[in-house]
Amino acid sequence: MTITYLGHAGFLVETQQAIIIMDAWLSPYGAFDSAWFQFPCNHHLLESVQQKLQETDKEKYIYVSHEHKDHFDIHTLQNLDLKDVTFVIPKFRRPVLYDLIQPIPSKNILLCESDTRIDIPGGYLKIYAEDSELNRDSGILVCADEQRFLNINDCKIHDRLTRICMDEGEINVFAAQFSGATWHPVCYDYDEVTYQRISRKKMFSKFEATARAIEAIQPTAFIPSAGPPCFLDPLLFHINFEPVNIFPRNAHLLDYLDKRLKNNLYCPDMMPADCLDIQTNTLTYKTKNRVNEDNFKSYLKEYAERYTTFFEDRKKHFSTKNINQIQARLIDELNKKLSRFTLSTQIDRPLYVQFSDQPTYVTQVDFQSKKATTVSAIDKGDFYRMAAPSYELERILDGHLTWEDFSLTFRMQLNRQPDVYQTIMQGFLILEAEDLEPFCSHILALENNNERIVVEAGGCRYSVDKLCPHQGADLSQGWIEEGRYLVCPRHRWRFDLQQDGVCVDNAGTVNCIALEED
C-alpha cells in the first residue's frame, strides 16, 4: 500500500487492486468564500490525479468525510472524470452531502452508516461517522495487502480509538488533524496577552490529544494532516504570521511529539505529491522546493501576490446600496431561526448583529421573547455581539454560504460578556434554521441521559455522567489531570470533580457524586 499526500486532508491511497482518493481539496479558489487556501499550494495536483484515474484498471473510490469545503471540494470533483468511480460517503441525519454529490456523474454512491464495512478488491474500507448535530464528520480505515491506514482527519472520535484497534488489529499508519478550525479566539476581541494565552492553551490541548490518540493506536507511522490552512485575503493575511495562534505548522507538532512520546514513531513531514510506502516505511520526496520554518514567510508572500488581482476583483462585486434590504432579510432569517430554537429561554443575554461596514445598523436578538428587531445601539450589560460585513451576511441570505461556512471565513469580530462558551449559543449562530430543532433535541437527550461511570482522581472515587454535555463524548475514555479534572477526550473540556463536576473552561457541568470508601 502506498499513500500519496494531496495536501491538507487529502490522500491518494493505492493498493494492489484499488485506488482510494480521500478529501481531495485542489481548487485554486480556496474554501469558505476564499478565506482558506491550501498550505503548501497543491493546485497543480488536479491534473496528476486525473491522469492516475485514467491510467489504471484498478477499482476506483472517492471518499468524502463531510461537507466542509476544505474536504468536499466541488471544483475538484467537477474537474475529474468520475464515471468509473464509486463514491463512499457517511450517512448523516441530514442528507446534505449525498444531495450535493448525487448530481455528479459516477459509477455508484455508497451511503454508509457508522462502522459500515465496504468490501473492495483485496480488502475493505470501514467508515466511522460522528453526528452530534453541531458537528458532522467521519473517518476511514483502509485495510488491504495486510496493511491498515486509519485516517480520522478532523473527526473527533478519540473516545472510540481503543475499540477500533481492538476490532481491527494493528494500525500501520495513522493520520489526524492537529490544527484548529474555529473562530475562537481568532475573531474575538481580545488583547494580545489574552489572545496568545487562549491560543497557546488550545494549541497544546490539540497536541496532547494527538499524542494520546497515537498512544491509543500505537501506529508505526503518523501523518499530520487536515491543516493548517493559510490566508491570502489581505484582510486575513496577518493571521499567517501571528507569533501564537491555533494554526501551528507541522514542525511545531512534530517537535512536541518528539519530546512527549520519546519513541521510534515515524512522523514524515509530507508535502503535496510526496509518497509513503507502508510496507517499507519509506518516503519518496516528489516536491523539490520544500516549505520549512526558514522560508515559509517568503513562500506565503509570493503565494499571496499571485492572488492580488483575484481579491481586488472580488471587492468590486460588493455594494452597500441595499443595506436596509439586507438588514430586513437578516431579521427575517434570524426570526426563522428563533421559531425553531426550542432552547431559546436558556440564553439570558441578547445577541447583537452589527454590520461592520455600516456600524449604525444593529440587529438585536432577544432569546427570551424569541424576536429579532432593529435597535439603535448595543445596551450595556451581558451580551453577545457579532460584527460582520453586510455583503458577507448577504451571501448567506442569497444561499452562497451556509452559516457554518460563514463562521469559517473569519471575516467577523465577536465579543461576549461574560466570556464563557455556551453550546446552545454556538448552535444558534452556526446552524441552519432547519437544524436547530434536532440540535435542541440532541442537547436535551444528553441532559436526560442517566448513564454513569466511576472514575478515580486524587485518591477519591466519583460517580459521574458518562456522556459529556457538550457533544456526547464518552467520558470513560477521558483522563484525569492534576488529580481533580476529568478531561473529555474529544474537545478536552475539563470538569472539576472536587467542585461538583463544573466545567472550568466553558458553561457546562457533569453530575458528580463523591463515593464513600467501603
Coordinates of C-alpha atoms in Angstrom, one line a residue, residues 175-362:
A175 CA -3.4 10.4 10.1
A176 CA -5.2 13.1 12.1
Q177 CA -5.8 16.8 12.4
F178 CA -3.6 18.8 14.8
S179 CA -4.5 22.4 13.9
G180 CA -7.5 24.5 14.9
A181 CA -10.6 25.2 12.8
T182 CA -12.8 27.6 14.6
W183 CA -13.4 31.3 15.0
H184 CA -12.4 31.3 18.7
P185 CA -10.2 33.0 19.6
V186 CA -9.2 34.1 16.0
C187 CA -12.1 36.5 15.6
Y188 CA -12.7 37.5 19.2
D189 CA -11.9 41.0 20.5
Y190 CA -9.1 40.1 23.0
D191 CA -6.0 42.0 24.0
E192 CA -2.8 40.4 22.7
V193 CA -1.8 38.8 26.0
T194 CA -5.3 37.1 26.4
Y195 CA -5.3 36.1 22.7
Q196 CA -2.0 34.4 23.0
R197 CA -2.8 32.7 26.3
I198 CA -6.0 31.2 24.9
S199 CA -4.3 30.2 21.6
R200 CA -1.4 28.6 23.4
K201 CA -3.8 26.6 25.6
K202 CA -5.8 25.4 22.6
M203 CA -2.7 24.5 20.6
F204 CA -1.1 22.4 23.3
S205 CA -4.5 20.8 24.1
K206 CA -4.8 19.7 20.4
F207 CA -1.1 18.5 20.5
E208 CA -1.8 16.4 23.7
A209 CA -5.0 14.9 22.2
T210 CA -3.0 13.9 19.2
A211 CA -0.3 12.4 21.4
R212 CA -2.9 10.4 23.3
A213 CA -4.5 9.2 20.1
I214 CA -1.2 7.9 18.9
E215 CA -0.6 6.2 22.3
A216 CA -4.0 4.5 21.9
I217 CA -3.4 3.3 18.4
Q218 CA 0.4 2.6 18.5
P219 CA 0.9 3.0 14.7
T220 CA 4.2 2.6 13.0
A221 CA 3.9 6.0 11.3
F222 CA 1.8 9.1 11.9
I223 CA 1.0 11.7 9.3
P224 CA 0.0 15.2 10.4
S225 CA -2.9 16.4 8.2
A226 CA -6.1 18.5 7.8
G227 CA -4.3 21.8 8.4
P228 CA -3.2 24.3 8.9
P229 CA -4.6 26.3 6.0
C230 CA -3.1 29.7 5.0
F231 CA -4.9 33.0 4.5
L232 CA -4.3 35.0 1.3
D233 CA -7.0 37.6 1.6
P234 CA -5.4 40.9 2.6
L235 CA -8.0 41.2 5.4
L236 CA -6.8 37.9 6.9
F237 CA -3.1 37.7 5.7
H238 CA -1.8 38.8 9.2
I239 CA -3.1 35.5 10.7
N240 CA -0.3 33.6 9.0
F241 CA 2.4 35.4 10.9
E242 CA 1.0 35.7 14.4
P243 CA 3.5 34.5 17.0
V244 CA 1.0 32.2 18.6
N245 CA -2.4 31.1 17.3
I246 CA -4.5 28.0 16.8
F247 CA -2.8 27.2 13.4
P248 CA 0.6 25.7 14.2
R249 CA 2.6 24.3 11.4
N250 CA 3.8 20.7 11.2
A251 CA 7.2 21.5 12.7
H252 CA 5.6 22.7 15.9
L253 CA 3.6 19.5 16.4
L254 CA 6.5 17.2 15.4
D255 CA 8.7 18.9 17.9
Y256 CA 6.1 18.3 20.6
L257 CA 5.6 14.7 19.7
D258 CA 9.3 14.0 19.7
K259 CA 9.6 15.3 23.3
R260 CA 6.2 13.9 24.5
L261 CA 6.3 10.4 23.1
K262 CA 10.0 9.6 23.2
N263 CA 9.7 6.5 21.0
N264 CA 10.5 5.4 17.5
L265 CA 7.3 6.7 15.9
Y266 CA 7.9 7.7 12.3
C267 CA 6.4 11.1 11.6
P268 CA 7.1 12.1 7.9
D269 CA 6.7 15.8 7.2
M270 CA 4.9 15.3 3.9
M271 CA 4.3 17.9 1.2
P272 CA 1.8 17.6 -1.6
A273 CA 2.8 14.8 -4.0
D274 CA 5.1 13.0 -1.5
C275 CA 4.5 9.3 -1.4
L276 CA 4.8 6.9 1.6
D277 CA 5.3 3.2 1.0
I278 CA 3.8 1.5 4.0
Q279 CA 5.5 -1.9 3.6
T280 CA 9.0 -0.4 3.6
N281 CA 8.1 2.7 5.6
T282 CA 10.0 4.9 3.1
L283 CA 9.1 8.3 1.9
T284 CA 9.6 9.4 -1.7
Y285 CA 10.0 13.2 -1.9
K286 CA 8.2 14.3 -5.1
T287 CA 8.3 18.0 -4.2
K288 CA 11.7 19.5 -4.7
N289 CA 11.1 23.0 -3.3
R290 CA 10.3 22.3 0.3
V291 CA 8.5 24.7 2.6
N292 CA 10.0 24.9 6.1
E293 CA 10.3 27.2 9.1
D294 CA 13.1 29.2 7.4
N295 CA 11.3 30.1 4.2
F296 CA 7.5 29.9 5.0
K297 CA 7.2 33.7 5.2
S298 CA 8.7 34.4 1.8
Y299 CA 6.7 31.4 0.4
L300 CA 3.4 32.9 1.7
K301 CA 4.2 36.4 0.5
E302 CA 4.8 35.1 -3.0
Y303 CA 1.7 32.9 -2.8
A304 CA -0.4 35.9 -1.8
E305 CA 1.0 38.1 -4.6
R306 CA -0.4 35.7 -7.1
Y307 CA -3.9 36.4 -5.7
T308 CA -3.7 40.2 -5.6
T309 CA -5.9 40.7 -8.7
F310 CA -8.2 38.0 -7.6
F311 CA -9.1 39.7 -4.3
E312 CA -9.2 43.2 -5.9
D313 CA -11.8 41.9 -8.4
R314 CA -13.7 40.2 -5.6
K315 CA -14.1 43.5 -3.8
K316 CA -15.7 45.2 -6.8
H317 CA -18.7 42.9 -6.6
F318 CA -19.7 44.2 -3.1
S319 CA -22.0 47.1 -2.5
T320 CA -23.8 48.6 0.5
K321 CA -26.6 50.3 -1.6
N322 CA -29.2 47.8 -0.4
I323 CA -28.2 48.0 3.3
N324 CA -31.8 48.4 4.6
Q325 CA -33.0 45.5 2.5
I326 CA -30.1 43.3 3.7
Q327 CA -31.0 44.1 7.4
A328 CA -34.7 43.3 6.7
R329 CA -33.8 40.0 5.2
L330 CA -31.4 39.2 8.0
I331 CA -34.1 39.9 10.6
D332 CA -36.4 37.5 8.8
E333 CA -33.7 34.8 8.8
L334 CA -33.0 35.3 12.5
N335 CA -36.7 35.1 13.3
K336 CA -36.9 32.0 11.3
K337 CA -34.1 30.5 13.4
L338 CA -35.7 31.6 16.6
S339 CA -39.0 30.0 15.7
R340 CA -37.2 26.6 15.6
F341 CA -34.8 27.2 18.6
T342 CA -36.7 25.4 21.3
L343 CA -34.0 26.1 23.9
S344 CA -34.0 29.9 23.5
T345 CA -35.1 30.6 27.0
Q346 CA -31.9 29.1 28.3
I347 CA -30.0 32.1 26.9
D348 CA -30.4 35.1 29.2
R349 CA -28.4 37.7 27.2
P350 CA -29.2 39.3 23.9
L351 CA -27.2 38.7 20.6
Y352 CA -26.3 41.8 18.6
V353 CA -25.5 41.5 14.9
Q354 CA -23.8 44.6 13.6
F355 CA -22.7 45.5 10.0
S356 CA -19.0 46.3 10.3
D357 CA -19.1 48.4 7.1
Q358 CA -22.3 50.2 8.4
P359 CA -22.0 50.1 12.2
T360 CA -25.1 52.2 12.8
Y361 CA -27.1 49.2 11.6
V362 CA -27.6 46.9 14.6

